mmCIF file of C-alpha atoms in Angstrom:
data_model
loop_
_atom_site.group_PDB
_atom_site.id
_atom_site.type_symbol
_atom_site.label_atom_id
_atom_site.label_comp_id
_atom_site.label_asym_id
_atom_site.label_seq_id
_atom_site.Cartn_x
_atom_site.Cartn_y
_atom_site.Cartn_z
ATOM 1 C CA UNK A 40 28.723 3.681 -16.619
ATOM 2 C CA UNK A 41 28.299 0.135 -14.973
ATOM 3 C CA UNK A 42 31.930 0.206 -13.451
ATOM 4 C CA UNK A 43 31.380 4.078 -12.331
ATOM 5 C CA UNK A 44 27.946 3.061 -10.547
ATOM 6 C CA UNK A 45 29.586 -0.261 -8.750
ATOM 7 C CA UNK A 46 32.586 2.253 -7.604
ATOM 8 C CA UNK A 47 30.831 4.613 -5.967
ATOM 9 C CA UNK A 48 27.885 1.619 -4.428
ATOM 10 C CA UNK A 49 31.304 0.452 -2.876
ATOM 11 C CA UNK A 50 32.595 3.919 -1.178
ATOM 12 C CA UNK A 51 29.153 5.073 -0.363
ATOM 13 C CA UNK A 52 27.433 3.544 2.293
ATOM 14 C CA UNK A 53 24.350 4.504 4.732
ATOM 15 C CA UNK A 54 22.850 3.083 7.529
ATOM 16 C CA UNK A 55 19.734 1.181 6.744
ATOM 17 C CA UNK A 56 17.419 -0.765 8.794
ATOM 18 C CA UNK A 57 14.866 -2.603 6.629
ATOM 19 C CA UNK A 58 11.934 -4.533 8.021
ATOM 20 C CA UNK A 59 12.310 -8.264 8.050
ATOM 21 C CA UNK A 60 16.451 -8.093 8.133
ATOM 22 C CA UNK A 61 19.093 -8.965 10.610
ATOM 23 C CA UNK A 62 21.938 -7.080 11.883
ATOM 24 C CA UNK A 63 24.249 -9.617 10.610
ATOM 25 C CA UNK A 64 22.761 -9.637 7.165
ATOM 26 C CA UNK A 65 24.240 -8.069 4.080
ATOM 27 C CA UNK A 66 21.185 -5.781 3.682
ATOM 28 C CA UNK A 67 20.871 -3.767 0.189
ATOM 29 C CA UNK A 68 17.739 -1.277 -0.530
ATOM 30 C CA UNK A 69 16.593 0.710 -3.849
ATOM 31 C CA UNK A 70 15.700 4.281 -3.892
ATOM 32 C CA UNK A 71 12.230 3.634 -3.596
ATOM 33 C CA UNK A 72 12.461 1.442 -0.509
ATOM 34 C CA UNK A 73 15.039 4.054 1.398
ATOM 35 C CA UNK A 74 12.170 6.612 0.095
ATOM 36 C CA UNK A 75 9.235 4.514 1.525
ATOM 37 C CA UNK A 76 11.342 4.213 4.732
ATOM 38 C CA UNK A 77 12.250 8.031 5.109
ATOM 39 C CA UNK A 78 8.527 8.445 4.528
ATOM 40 C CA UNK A 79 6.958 12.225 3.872
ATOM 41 C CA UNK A 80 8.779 14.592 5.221
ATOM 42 C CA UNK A 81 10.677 18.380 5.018
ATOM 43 C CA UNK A 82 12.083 17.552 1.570
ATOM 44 C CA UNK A 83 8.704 16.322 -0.005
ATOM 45 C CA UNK A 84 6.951 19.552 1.221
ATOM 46 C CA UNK A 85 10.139 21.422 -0.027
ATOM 47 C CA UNK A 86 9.409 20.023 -3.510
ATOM 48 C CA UNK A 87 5.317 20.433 -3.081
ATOM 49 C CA UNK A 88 5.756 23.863 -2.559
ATOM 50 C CA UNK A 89 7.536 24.698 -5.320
ATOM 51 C CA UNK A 90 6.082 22.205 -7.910
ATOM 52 C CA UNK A 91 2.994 24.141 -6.626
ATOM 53 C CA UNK A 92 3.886 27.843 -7.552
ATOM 54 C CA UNK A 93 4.820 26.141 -10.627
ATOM 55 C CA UNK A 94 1.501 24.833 -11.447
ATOM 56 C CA UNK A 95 -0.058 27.929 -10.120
ATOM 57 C CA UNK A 96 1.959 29.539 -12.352
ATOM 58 C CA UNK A 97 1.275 27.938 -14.964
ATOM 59 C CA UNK A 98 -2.358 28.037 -14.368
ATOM 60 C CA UNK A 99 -2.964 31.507 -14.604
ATOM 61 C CA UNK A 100 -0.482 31.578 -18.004
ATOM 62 C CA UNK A 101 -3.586 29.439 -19.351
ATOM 63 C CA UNK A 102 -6.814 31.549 -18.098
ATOM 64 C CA UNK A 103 -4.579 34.941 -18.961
ATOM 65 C CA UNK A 104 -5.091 34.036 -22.824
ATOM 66 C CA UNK A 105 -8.931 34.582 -22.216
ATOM 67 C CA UNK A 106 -9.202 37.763 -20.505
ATOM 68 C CA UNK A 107 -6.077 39.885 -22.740
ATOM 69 C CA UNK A 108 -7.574 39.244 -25.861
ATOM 70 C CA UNK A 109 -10.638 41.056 -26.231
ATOM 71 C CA UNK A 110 -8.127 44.069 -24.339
ATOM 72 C CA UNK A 111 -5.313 43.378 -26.918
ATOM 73 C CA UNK A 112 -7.786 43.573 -30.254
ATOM 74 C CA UNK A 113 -9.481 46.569 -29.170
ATOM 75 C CA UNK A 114 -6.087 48.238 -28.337
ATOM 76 C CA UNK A 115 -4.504 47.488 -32.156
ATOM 77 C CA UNK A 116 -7.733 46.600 -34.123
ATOM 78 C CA UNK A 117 -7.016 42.929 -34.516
ATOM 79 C CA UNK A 118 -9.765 41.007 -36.418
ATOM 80 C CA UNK A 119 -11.100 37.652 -34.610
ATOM 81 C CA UNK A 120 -8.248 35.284 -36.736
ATOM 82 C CA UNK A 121 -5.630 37.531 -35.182
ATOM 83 C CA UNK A 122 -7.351 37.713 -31.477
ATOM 84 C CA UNK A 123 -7.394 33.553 -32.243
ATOM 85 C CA UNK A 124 -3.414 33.530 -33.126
ATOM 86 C CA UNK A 125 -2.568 34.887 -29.896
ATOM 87 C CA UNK A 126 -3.779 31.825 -28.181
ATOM 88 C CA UNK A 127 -2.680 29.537 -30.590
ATOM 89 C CA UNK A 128 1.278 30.495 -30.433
ATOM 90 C CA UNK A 129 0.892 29.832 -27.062
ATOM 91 C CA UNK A 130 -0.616 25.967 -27.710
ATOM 92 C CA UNK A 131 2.132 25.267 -30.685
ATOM 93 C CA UNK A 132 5.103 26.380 -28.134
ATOM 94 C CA UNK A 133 3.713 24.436 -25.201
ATOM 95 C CA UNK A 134 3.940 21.199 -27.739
ATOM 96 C CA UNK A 135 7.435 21.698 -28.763
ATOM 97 C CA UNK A 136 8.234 22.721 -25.267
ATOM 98 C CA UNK A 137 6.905 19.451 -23.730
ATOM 99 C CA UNK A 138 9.062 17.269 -25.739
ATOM 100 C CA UNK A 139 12.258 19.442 -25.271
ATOM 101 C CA UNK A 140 12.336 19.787 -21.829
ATOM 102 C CA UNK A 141 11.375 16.046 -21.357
ATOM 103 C CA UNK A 142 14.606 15.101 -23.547
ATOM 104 C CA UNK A 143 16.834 18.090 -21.407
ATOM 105 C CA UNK A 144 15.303 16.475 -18.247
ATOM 106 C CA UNK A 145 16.766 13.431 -19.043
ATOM 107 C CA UNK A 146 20.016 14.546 -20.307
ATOM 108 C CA UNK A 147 20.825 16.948 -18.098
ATOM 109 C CA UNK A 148 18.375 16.450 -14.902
ATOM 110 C CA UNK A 149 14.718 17.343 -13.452
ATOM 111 C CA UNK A 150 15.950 20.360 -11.769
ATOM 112 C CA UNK A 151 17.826 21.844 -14.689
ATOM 113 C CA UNK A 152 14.997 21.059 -17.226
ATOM 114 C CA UNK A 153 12.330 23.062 -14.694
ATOM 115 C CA UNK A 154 14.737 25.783 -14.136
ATOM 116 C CA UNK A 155 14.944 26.117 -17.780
ATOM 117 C CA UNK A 156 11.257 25.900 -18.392
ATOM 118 C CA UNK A 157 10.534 28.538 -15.682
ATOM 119 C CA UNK A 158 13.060 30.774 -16.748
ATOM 120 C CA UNK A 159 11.588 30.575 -20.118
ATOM 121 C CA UNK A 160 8.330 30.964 -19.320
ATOM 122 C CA UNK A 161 8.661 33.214 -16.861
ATOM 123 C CA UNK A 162 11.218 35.752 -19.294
ATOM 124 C CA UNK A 163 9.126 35.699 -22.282
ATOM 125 C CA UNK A 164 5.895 36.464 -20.082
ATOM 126 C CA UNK A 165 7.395 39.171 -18.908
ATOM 127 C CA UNK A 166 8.326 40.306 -22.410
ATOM 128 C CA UNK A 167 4.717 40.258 -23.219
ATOM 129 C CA UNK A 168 3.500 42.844 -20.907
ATOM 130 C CA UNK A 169 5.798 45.530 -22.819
ATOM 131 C CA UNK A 170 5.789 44.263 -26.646
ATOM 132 C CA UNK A 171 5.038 47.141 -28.557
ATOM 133 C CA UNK A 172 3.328 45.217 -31.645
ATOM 134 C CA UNK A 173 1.594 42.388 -32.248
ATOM 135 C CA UNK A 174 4.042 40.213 -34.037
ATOM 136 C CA UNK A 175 6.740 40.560 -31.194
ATOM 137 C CA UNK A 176 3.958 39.512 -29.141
ATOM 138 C CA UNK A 177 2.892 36.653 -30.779
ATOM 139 C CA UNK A 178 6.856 35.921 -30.683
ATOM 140 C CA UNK A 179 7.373 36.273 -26.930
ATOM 141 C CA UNK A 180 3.635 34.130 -26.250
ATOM 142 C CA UNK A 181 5.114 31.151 -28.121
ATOM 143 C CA UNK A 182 8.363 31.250 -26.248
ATOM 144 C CA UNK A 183 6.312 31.570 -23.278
ATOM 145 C CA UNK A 184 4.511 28.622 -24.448
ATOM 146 C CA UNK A 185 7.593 26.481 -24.835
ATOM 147 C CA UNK A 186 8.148 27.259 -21.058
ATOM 148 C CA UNK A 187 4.929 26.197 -19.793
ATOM 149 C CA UNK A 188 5.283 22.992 -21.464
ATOM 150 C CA UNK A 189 8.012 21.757 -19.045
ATOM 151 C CA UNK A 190 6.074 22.348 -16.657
ATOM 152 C CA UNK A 191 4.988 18.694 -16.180
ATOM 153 C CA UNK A 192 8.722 18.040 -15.308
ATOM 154 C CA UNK A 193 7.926 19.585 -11.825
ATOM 155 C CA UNK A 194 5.224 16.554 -11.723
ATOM 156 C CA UNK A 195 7.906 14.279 -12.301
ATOM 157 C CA UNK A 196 10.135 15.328 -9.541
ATOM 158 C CA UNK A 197 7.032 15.401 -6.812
ATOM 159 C CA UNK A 198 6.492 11.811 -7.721
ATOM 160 C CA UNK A 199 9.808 10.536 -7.671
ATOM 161 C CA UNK A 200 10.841 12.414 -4.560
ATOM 162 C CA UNK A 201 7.345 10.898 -2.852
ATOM 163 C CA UNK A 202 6.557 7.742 -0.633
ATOM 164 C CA UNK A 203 4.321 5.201 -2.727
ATOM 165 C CA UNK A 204 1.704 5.170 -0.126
ATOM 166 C CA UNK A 205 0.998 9.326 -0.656
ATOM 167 C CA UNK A 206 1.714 9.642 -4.430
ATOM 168 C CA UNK A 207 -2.239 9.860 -4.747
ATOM 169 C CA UNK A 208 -2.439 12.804 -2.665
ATOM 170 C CA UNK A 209 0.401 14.348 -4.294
ATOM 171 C CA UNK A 210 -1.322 13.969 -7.594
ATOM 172 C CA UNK A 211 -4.615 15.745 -5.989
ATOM 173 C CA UNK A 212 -2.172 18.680 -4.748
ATOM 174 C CA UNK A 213 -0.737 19.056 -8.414
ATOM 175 C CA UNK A 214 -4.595 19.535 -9.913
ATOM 176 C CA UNK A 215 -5.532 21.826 -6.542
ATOM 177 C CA UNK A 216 -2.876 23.999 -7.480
ATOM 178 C CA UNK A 217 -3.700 24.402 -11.233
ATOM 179 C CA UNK A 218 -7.286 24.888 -9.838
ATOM 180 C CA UNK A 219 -6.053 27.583 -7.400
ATOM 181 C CA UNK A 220 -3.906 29.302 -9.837
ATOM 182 C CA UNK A 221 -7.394 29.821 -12.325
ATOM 183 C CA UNK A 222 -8.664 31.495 -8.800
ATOM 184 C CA UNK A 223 -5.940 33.619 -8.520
ATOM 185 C CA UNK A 224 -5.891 35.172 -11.869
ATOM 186 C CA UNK A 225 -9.811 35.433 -12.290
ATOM 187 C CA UNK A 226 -9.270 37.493 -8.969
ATOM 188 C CA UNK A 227 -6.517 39.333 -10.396
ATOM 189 C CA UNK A 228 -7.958 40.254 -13.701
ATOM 190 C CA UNK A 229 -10.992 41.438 -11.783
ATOM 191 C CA UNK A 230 -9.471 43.767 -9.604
ATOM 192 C CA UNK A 231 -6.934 44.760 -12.018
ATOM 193 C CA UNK A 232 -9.869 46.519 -14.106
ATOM 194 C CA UNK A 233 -11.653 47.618 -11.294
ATOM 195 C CA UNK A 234 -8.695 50.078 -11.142
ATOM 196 C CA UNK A 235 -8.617 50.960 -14.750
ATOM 197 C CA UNK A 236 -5.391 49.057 -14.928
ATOM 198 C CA UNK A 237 -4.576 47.347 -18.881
ATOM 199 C CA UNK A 238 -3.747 44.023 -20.027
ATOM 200 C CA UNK A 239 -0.292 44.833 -19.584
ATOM 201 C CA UNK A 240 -0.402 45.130 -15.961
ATOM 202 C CA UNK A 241 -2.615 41.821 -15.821
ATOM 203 C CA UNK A 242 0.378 39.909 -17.848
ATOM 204 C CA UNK A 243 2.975 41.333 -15.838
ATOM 205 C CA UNK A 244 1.555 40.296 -12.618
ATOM 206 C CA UNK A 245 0.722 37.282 -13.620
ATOM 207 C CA UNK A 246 4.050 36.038 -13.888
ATOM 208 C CA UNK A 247 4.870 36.566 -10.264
ATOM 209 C CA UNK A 248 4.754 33.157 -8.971
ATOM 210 C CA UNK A 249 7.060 32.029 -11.714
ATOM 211 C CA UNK A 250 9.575 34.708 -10.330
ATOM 212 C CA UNK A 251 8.761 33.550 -6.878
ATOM 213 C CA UNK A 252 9.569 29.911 -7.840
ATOM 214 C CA UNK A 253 13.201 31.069 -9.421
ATOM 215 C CA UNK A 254 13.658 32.363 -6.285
ATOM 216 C CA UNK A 255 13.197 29.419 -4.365
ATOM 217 C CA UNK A 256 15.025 27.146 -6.818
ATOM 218 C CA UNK A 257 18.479 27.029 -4.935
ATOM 219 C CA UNK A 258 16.196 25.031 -2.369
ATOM 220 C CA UNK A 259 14.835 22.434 -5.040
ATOM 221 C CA UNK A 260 17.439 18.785 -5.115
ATOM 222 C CA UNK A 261 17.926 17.062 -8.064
ATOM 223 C CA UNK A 262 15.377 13.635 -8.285
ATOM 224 C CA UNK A 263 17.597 10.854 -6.989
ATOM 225 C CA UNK A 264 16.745 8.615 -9.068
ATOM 226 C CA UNK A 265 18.333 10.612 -11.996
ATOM 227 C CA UNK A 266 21.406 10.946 -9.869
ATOM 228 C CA UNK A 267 21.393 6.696 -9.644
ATOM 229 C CA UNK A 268 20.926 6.680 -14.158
ATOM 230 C CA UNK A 269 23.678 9.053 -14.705
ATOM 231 C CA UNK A 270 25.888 6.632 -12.809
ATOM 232 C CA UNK A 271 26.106 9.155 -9.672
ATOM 233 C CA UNK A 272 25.413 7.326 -6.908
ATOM 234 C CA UNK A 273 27.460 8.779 -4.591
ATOM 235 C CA UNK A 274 25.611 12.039 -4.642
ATOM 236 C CA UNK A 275 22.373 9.513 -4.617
ATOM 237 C CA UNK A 276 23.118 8.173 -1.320
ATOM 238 C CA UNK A 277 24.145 11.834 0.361
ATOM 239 C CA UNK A 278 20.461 13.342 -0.555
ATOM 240 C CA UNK A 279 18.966 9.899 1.042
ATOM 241 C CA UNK A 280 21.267 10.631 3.824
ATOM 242 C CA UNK A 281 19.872 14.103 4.103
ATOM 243 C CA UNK A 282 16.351 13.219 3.620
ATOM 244 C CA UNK A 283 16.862 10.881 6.105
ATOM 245 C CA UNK A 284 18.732 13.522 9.048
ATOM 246 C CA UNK A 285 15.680 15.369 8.468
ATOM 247 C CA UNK A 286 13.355 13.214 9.263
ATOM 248 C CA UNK A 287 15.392 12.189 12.217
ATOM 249 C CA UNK A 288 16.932 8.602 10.709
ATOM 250 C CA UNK A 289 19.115 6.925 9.329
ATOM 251 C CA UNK A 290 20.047 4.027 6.873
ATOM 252 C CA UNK A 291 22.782 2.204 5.970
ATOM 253 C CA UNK A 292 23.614 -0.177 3.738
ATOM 254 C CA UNK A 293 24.077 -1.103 0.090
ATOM 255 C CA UNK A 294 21.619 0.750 -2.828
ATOM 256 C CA UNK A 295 21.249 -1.404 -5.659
ATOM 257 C CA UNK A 296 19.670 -0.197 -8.407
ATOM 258 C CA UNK A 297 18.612 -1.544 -12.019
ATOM 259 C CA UNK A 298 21.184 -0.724 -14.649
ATOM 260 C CA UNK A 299 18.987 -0.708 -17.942
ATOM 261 C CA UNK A 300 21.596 -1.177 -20.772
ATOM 262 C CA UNK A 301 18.708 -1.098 -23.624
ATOM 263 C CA UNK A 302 17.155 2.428 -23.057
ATOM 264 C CA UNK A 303 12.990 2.468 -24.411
ATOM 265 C CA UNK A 304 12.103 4.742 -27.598
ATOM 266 C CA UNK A 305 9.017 6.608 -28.650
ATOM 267 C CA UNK A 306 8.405 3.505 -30.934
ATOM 268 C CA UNK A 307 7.586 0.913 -27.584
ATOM 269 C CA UNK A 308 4.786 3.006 -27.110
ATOM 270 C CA UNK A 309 3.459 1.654 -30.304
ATOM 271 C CA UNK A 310 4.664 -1.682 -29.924
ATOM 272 C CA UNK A 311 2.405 -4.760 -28.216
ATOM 273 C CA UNK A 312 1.791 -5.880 -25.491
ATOM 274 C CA UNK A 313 0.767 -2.141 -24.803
ATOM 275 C CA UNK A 314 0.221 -0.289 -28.006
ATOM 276 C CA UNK A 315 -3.845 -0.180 -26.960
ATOM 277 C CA UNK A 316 -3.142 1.262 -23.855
ATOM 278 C CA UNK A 317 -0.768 4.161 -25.494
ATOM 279 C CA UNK A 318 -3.885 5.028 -27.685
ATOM 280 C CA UNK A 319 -6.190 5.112 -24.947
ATOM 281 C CA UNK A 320 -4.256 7.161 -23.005
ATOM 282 C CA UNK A 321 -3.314 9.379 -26.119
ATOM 283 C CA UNK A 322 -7.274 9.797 -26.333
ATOM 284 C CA UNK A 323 -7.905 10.511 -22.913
ATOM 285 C CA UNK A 324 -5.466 13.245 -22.739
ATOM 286 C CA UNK A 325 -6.494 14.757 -25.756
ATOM 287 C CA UNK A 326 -10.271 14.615 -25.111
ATOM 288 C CA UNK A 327 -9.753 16.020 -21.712
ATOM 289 C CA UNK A 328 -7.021 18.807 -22.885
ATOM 290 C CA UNK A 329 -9.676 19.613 -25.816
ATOM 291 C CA UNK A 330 -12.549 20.032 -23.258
ATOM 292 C CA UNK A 331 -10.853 21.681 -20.247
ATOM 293 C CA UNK A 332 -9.034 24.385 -22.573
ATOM 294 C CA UNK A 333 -11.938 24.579 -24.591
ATOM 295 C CA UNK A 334 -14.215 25.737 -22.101
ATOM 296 C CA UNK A 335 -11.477 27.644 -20.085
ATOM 297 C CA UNK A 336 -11.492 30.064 -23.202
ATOM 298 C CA UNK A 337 -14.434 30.408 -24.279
ATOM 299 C CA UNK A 338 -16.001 31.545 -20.977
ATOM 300 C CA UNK A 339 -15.475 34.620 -21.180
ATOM 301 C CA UNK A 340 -16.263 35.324 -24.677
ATOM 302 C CA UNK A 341 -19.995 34.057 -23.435
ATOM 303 C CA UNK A 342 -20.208 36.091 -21.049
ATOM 304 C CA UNK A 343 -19.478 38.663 -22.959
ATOM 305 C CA UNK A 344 -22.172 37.689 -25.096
ATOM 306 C CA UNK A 345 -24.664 37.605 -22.787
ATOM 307 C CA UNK A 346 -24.078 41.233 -21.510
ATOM 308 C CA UNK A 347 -24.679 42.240 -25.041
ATOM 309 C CA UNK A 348 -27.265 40.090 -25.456
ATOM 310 C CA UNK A 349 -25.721 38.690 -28.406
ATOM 311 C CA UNK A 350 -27.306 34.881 -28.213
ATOM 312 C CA UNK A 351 -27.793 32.074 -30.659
ATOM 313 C CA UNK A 352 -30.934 32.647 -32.790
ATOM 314 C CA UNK A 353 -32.221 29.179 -31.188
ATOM 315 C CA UNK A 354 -32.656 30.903 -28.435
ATOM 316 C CA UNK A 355 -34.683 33.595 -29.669
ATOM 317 C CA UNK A 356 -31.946 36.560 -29.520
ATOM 318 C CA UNK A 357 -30.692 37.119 -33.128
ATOM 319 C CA UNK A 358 -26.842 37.053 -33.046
ATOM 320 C CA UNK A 359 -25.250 40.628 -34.428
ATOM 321 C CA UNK A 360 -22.243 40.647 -36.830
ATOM 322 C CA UNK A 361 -18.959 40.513 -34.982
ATOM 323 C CA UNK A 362 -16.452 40.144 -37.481
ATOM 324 C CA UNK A 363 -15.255 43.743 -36.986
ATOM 325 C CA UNK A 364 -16.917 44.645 -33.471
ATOM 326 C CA UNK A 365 -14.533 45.745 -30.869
ATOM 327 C CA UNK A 366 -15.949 44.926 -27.230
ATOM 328 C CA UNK A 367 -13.765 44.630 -24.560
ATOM 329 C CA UNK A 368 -15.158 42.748 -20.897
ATOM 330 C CA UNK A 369 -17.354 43.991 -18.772
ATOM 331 C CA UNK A 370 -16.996 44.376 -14.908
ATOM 332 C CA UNK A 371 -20.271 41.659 -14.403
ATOM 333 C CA UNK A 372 -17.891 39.334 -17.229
ATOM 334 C CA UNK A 373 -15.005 39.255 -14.832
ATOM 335 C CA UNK A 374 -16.964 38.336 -11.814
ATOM 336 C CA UNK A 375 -18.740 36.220 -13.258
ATOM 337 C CA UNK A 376 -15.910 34.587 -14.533
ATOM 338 C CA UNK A 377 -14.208 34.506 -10.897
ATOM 339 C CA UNK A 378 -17.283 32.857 -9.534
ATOM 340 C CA UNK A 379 -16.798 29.903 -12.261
ATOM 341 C CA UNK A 380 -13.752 29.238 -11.610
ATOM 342 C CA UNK A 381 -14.184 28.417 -7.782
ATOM 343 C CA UNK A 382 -16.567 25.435 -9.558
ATOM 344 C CA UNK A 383 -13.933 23.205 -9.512
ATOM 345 C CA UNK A 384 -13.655 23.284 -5.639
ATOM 346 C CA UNK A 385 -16.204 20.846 -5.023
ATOM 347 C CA UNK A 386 -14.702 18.139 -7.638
ATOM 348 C CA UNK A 387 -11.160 18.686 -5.664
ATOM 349 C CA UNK A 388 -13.082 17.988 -2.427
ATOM 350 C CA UNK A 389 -15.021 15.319 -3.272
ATOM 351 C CA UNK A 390 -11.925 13.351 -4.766
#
């Protein structure tokens, strides 16, 4: 691959005009510095836009579990274990779907991995909305799952398409979006029962944006800097190039980039000097995954609770027996579960 990438450096060049550097020198740039030189621009909100639908989408995947299962058990007399499987298919796909699309990403490309995980996820929703039992459901929610968990590969792409200097406001725009997506489909489900409508119509039209964002996929470019590890550096340079035209520059030059002949493993994660900071991050995640789903779901099964005044005995309201108890939401459960959700406007703003 080293011969390949040294061919193509020598029949590709751009013109570059780095800081610091004469005419007359033999000037040579990475991808990051040609990136950091383009600076933000049509191609970066190309990218936002659609990494955007794609964590709207997958937002409102997430919040969906909570309002089509009390709908769902009522329908076909589940008992709570069963109403509890259908979220949990969804969990066990997005795990083995975030390690195979992270292995396809790097195999075969960011843009092919996302494609794949939208098309997935986006497929298998739709199935949802017209499974005629539960176990096909509880199939086509797991398959779902595995497409949501690619989703981080859109993350990926934003970053490595973005200038170091705005890669903290990128990473704002990635949780905004997942915030605006929980918006969305609190709206949605709310309006969708003001009009009588079921929980099929709520999972149908909830995978909209991730049919929007298949639509607007023949606009997303592959990250350069997989281009530059594949040994393609030719088609590297011509997407710099472009970036560049559209920003109204241009570069030329050399790119040099880092040819890593010993490729990492899982097993440096565990290895020193940073094995501590793999656990801490591992505990992070998983404390922060366990209390933002946790109380995600659970929301609306308390409000629920409250409208039948179904309460902890602590608090003076003696709890009734719901093993068996069908009760779907109410109209004050859904608004009130809108109105949460805009709670995480403030923390967006204030960051």
């Amino acid at each position: 691959m080293t011969d390949d990438l040294t061919q193509n450096q020598k029949r590709a060049s751009m013109v570059y005009q780095p800081h610091n550097k004469s005419d007359t020198e033999d000037v040579t740039f990475t991808i990051e510095e040609a990136i950091d030189e383009i600076g933000f621009g049509p191609t970066q909100i190309i990218v936002m836009i659609i990494v955007g639908l794609c964590c709207i989408a997958d937002s409102m995947e997430m919040l969906l579990l909570s309002f089509i299962g009390p709908q769902i058990r009522c329908v076909w007399e589940l008992n709570e274990f069963q109403e509890a499987i259908l979220t949990t298919v969804v969990f066990i796909g997005m795990m083995i779907g975030a390690y195979a699309w992270g292995v396809v990403s790097d195999i075969f490309g960011r843009r092919k991995a996302l494609l794949g995980s939208a098309s997935f996820s986006f497929i298998f929703g739709l199935s949802c909305s017209v499974a005629p039992n539960y176990l096909l459901l509880l199939i086509f929610r797991c398959a779902a799952g595995i497409g949501i968990g690619g989703i981080p590969v859109g993350f990926a792409i934003l970053i490595e398409f973005t200038p170091k200097k705005f890669r903290g406001e990128m990473g704002m725009a990635f949780g905004a979006a997942l915030s605006f997506g929980g918006m969305i489909e609190a709206a949605l489900a709310w309006t969708l029962h003001q009009y009588g409508k079921d929980w099929r119509w709520l999972i149908a039209l909830s995978t909209m944006p991730m049919g929007l964002v298949l639509c607007l996929f023949i606009f997303l470019p592959e990250s350069p800097h997989y281009y530059m590890a594949r040994g393609k550096a030719f088609k590297c340079l011509h997407l710099l190039q472009l970036m560049a035209s559209r920003r109204g520059k241009i570069l030329t030059g050399t790119l040099t980039y880092e040819d890593r002949k010993a490729k990492g493993t899982i097993k440096d994660l565990f290895a020193r000097p940073i094995l501590m900071l793999t656990v801490l991050q591992l505990m992070i995640w998983l404390l922060c995954a366990f209390s933002y789903y946790g109380v995600l779901l659970i929301t609306t099964q308390l409000f629920n609770m409250e409208e039948e005044g179904r309460r902890c005995p602590s608090y003076g309201i003696i709890a009734q027996e719901t093993q068996s108890v069908c009760q779907e939401l109410t109209q004050d459960a859904y608004k009130d579960v809108f109105i949460t959700s805009i709670g995480e406007l403030p923390g967006l703003i204030v960051t």
